[in-house]
Backbone as CSV, one residue per row, in Angstrom:
resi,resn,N_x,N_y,N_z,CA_x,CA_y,CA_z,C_x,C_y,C_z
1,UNK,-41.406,32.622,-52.529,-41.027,33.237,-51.272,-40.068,34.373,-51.537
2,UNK,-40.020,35.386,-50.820,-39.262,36.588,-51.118,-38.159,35.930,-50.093
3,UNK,-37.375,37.334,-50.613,-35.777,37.156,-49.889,-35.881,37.538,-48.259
4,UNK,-36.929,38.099,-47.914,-37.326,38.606,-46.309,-37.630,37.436,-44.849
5,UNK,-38.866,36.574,-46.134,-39.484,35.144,-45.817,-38.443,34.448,-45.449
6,UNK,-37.511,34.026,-46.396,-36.375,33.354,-46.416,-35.212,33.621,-45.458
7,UNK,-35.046,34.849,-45.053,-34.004,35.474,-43.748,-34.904,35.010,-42.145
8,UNK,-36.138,35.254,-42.333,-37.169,34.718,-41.424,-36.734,33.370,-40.992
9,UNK,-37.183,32.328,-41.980,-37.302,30.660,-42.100,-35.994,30.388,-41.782
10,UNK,-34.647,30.999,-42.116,-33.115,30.617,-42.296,-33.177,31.137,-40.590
11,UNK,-33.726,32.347,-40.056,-33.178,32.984,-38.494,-34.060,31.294,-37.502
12,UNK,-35.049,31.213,-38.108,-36.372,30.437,-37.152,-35.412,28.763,-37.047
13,UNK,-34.731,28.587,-38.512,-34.030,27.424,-38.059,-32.563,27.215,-37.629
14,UNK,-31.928,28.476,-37.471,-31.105,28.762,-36.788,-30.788,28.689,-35.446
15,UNK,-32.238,29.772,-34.901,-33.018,29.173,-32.952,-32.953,28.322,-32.784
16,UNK,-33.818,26.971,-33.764,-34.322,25.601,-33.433,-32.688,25.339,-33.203
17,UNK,-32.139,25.351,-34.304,-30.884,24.807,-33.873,-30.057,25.028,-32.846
18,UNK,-30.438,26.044,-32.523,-29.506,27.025,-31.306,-30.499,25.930,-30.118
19,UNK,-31.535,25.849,-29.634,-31.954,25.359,-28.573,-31.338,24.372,-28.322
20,UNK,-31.478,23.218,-29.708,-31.042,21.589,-29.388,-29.697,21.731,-29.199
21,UNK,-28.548,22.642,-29.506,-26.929,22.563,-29.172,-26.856,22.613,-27.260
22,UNK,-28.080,24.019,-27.577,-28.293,24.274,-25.892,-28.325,22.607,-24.961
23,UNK,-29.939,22.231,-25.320,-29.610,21.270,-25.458,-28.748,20.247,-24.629
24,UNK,-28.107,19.944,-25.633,-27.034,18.896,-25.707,-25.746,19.507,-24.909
25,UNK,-25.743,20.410,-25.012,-24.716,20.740,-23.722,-24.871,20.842,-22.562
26,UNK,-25.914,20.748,-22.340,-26.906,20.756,-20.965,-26.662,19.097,-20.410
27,UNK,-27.006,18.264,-21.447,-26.868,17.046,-21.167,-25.452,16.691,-21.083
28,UNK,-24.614,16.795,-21.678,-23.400,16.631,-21.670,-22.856,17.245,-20.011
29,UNK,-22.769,18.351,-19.991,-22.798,18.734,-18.313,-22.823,17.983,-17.726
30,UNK,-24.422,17.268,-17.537,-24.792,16.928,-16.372,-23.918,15.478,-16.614
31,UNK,-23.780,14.711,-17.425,-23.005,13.436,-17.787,-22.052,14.237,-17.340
32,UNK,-21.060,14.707,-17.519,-19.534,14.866,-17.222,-20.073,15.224,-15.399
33,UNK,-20.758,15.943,-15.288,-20.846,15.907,-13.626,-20.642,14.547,-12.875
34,UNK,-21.988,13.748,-13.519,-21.850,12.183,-13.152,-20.834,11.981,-12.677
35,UNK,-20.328,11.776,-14.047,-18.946,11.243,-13.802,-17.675,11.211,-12.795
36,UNK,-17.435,13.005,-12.899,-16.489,13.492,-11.916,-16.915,12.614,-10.405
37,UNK,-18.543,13.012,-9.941,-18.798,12.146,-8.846,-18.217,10.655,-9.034
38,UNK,-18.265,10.009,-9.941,-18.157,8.314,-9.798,-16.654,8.366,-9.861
39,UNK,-15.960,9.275,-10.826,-14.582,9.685,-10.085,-13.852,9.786,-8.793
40,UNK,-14.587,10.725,-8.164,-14.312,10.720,-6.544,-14.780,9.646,-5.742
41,UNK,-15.752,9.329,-6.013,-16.145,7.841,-5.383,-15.043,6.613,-4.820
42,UNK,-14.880,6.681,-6.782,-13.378,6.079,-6.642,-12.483,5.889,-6.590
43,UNK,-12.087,7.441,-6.180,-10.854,7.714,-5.556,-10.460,7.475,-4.433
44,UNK,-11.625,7.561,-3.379,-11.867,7.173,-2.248,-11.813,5.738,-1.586
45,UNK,-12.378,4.971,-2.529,-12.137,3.375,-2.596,-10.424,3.135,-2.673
46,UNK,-10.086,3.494,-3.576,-8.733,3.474,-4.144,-7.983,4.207,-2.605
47,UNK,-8.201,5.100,-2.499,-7.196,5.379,-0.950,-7.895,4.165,0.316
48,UNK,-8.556,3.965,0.271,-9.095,3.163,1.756,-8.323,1.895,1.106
49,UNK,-8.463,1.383,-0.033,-7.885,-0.029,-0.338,-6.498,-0.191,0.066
50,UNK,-5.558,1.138,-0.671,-3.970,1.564,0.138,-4.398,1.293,1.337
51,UNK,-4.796,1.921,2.109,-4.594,1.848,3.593,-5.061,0.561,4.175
52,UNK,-6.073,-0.571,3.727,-6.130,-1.715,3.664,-4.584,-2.398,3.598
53,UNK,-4.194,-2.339,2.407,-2.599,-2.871,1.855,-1.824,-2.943,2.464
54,UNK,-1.327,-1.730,3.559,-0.436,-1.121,4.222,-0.606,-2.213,5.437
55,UNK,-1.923,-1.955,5.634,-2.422,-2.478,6.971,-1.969,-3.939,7.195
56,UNK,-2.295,-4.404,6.056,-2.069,-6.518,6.031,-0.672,-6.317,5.798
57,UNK,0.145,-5.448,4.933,1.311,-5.880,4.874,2.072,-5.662,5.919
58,UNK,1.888,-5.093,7.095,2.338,-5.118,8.400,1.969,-6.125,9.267
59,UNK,0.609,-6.725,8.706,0.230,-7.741,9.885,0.959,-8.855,9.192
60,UNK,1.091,-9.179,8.418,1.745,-10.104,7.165,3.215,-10.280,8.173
61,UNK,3.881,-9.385,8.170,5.785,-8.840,8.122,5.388,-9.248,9.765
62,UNK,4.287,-9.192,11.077,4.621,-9.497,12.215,4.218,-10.909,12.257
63,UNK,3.415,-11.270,11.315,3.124,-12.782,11.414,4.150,-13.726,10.513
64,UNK,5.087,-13.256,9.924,6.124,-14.201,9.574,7.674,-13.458,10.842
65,UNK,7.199,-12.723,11.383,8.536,-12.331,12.110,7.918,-13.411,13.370
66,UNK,6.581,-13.967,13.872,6.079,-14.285,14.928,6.687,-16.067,14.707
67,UNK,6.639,-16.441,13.180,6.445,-17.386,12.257,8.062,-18.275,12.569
68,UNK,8.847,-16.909,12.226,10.510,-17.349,12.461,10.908,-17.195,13.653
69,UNK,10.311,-16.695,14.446,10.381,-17.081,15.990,10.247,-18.507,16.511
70,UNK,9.151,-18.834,15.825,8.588,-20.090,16.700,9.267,-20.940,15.999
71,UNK,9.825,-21.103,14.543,10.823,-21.581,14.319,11.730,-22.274,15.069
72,UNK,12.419,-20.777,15.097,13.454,-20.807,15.474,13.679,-21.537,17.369
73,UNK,12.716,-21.102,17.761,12.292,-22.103,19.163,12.477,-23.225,18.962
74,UNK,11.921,-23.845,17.777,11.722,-25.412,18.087,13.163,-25.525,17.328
75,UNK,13.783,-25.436,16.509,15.054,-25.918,16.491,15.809,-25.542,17.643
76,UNK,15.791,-24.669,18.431,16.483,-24.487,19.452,16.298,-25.959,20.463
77,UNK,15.210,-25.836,20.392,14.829,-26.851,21.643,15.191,-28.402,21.025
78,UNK,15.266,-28.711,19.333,15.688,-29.761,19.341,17.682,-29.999,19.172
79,UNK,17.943,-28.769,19.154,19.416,-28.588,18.797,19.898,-29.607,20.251
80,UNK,21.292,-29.597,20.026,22.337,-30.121,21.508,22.808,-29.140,22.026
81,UNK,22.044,-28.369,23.432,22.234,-26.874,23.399,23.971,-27.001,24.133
82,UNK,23.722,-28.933,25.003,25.143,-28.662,25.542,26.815,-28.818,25.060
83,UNK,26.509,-28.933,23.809,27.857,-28.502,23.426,28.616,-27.551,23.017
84,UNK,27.782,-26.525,23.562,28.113,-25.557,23.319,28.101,-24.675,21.774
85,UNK,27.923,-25.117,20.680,27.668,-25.150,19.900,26.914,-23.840,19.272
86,UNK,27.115,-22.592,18.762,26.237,-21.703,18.409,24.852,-22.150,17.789
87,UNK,24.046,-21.829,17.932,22.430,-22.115,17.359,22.580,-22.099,15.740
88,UNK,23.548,-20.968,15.434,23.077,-20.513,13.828,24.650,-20.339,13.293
89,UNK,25.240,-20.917,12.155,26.739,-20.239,12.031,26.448,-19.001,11.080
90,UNK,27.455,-18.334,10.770,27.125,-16.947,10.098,26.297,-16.914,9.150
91,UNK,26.497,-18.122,8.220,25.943,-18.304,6.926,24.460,-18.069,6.952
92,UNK,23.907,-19.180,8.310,22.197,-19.332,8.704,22.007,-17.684,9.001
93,UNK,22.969,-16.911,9.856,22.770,-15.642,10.702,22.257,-15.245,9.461
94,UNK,23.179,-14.404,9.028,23.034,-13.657,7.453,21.518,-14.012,6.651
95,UNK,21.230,-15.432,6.366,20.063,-15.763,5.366,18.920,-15.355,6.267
96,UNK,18.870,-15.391,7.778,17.624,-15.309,8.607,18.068,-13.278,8.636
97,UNK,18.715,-12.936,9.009,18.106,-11.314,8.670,18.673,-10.612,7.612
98,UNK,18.495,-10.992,6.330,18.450,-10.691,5.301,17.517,-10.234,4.889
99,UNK,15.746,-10.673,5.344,15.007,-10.180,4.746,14.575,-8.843,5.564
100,UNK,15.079,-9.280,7.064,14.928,-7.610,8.090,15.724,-6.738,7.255
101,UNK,16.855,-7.263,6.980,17.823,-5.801,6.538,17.425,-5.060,5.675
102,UNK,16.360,-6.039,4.256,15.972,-5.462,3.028,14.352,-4.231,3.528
103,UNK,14.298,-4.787,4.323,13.031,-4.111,5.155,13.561,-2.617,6.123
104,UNK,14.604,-3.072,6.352,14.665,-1.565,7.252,15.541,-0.805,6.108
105,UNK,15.850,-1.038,5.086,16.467,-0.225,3.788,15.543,0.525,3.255
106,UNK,14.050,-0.262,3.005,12.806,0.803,2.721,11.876,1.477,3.469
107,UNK,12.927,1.557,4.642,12.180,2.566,5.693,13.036,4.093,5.083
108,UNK,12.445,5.059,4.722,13.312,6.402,5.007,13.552,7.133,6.409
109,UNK,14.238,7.187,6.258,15.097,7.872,7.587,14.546,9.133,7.503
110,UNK,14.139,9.806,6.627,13.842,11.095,6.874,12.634,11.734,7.014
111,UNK,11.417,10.819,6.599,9.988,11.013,7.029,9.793,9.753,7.677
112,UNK,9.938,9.585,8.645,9.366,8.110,9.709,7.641,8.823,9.937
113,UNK,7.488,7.527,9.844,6.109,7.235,10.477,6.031,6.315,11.651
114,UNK,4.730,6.314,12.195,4.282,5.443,13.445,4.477,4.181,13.014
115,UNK,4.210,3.925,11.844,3.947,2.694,11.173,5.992,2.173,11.105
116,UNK,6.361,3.200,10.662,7.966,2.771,10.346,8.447,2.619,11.443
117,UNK,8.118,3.339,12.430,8.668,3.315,13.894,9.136,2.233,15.245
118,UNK,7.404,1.199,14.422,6.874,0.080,15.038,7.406,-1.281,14.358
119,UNK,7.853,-0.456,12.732,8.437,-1.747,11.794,10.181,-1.892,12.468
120,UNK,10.981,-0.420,12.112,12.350,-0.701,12.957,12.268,-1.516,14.435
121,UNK,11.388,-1.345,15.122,11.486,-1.979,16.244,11.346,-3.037,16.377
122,UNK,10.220,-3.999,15.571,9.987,-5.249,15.248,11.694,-5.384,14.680
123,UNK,11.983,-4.997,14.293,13.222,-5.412,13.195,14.154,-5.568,14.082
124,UNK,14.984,-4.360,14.865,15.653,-4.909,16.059,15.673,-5.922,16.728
125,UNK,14.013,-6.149,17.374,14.029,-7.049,18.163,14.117,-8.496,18.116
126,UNK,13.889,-8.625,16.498,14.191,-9.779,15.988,15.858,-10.572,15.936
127,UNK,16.440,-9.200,15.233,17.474,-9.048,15.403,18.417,-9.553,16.180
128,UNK,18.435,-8.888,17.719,18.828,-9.199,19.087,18.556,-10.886,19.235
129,UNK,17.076,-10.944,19.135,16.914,-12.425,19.357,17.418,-13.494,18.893
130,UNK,18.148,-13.310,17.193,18.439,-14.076,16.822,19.978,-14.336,16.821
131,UNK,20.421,-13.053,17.277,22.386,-13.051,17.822,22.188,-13.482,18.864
132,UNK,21.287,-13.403,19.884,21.419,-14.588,21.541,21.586,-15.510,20.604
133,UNK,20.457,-16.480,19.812,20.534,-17.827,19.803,21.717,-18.164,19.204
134,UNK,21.779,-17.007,18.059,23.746,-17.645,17.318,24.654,-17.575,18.320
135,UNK,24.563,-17.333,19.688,25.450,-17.312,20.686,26.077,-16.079,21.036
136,UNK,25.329,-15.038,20.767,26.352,-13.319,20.967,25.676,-13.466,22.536
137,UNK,27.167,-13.095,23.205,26.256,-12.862,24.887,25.920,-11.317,24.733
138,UNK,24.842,-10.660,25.138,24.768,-9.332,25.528,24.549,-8.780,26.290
């Protein structure tokens, strides 16, 4: 074979090679495309699940605030309301909104939401309810 043949055969498997890189980057593309989609997919899952989270952990925080209510009813009702006697002495006060207080600490004051809005208020009102029964007149 001359040296001409040989620049020929060396260019011809150069192409071949050049196609299959083509090729394979073609495929690669379309895989990394995939992907990005199954990415966003589940990014999307991943935010709806947060907002799931959010959701129960509010229904959660009104169903144990509903929880220490009714509690707190039935010891009322079995207490001796006539001796006057406060319902709760400081010690009980303190341990029963302790966990409100730790709750309205991770509210920020400076971006409220609807959601935070509805949590301070639950929180108050618990609050109030439970200084009547320790005996605060208001």
């Amino acid at each position: 074979m001359s040296g001409n043949e040989l620049d020929k055969e060396g260019f011809r498997a150069a192409k071949d090679m050049i196609q299959v890189l083509k090729g394979t980057v073609e495929s690669l593309q379309l895989n990394l495309s995939q992907e990005r989609d199954t990415n966003d997919g589940l990014q999307l899952t991943l935010e709806s699940l947060k907002e799931d989270n959010e959701r129960l952990q509010e229904e959660n925080f009104q169903l144990q605030s509903e929880l220490e209510s009714l509690k707190e009813k039935e010891k009322k009702q079995s207490s001796n309301e006539e001796s006057g006697k406060p319902f709760l002495s400081s010690g009980e006060l303190a341990e029963k909104l302790r966990f409100y207080y730790q709750d309205m600490k991770k509210v920020d004051a400076k971006n409220l939401t609807a959601e935070d809005s509805e949590t301070l208020y639950n929180i108050l009102d618990y609050t109030f309810k439970a200084l009547k029964k320790a005996g605060l007149k208001l």
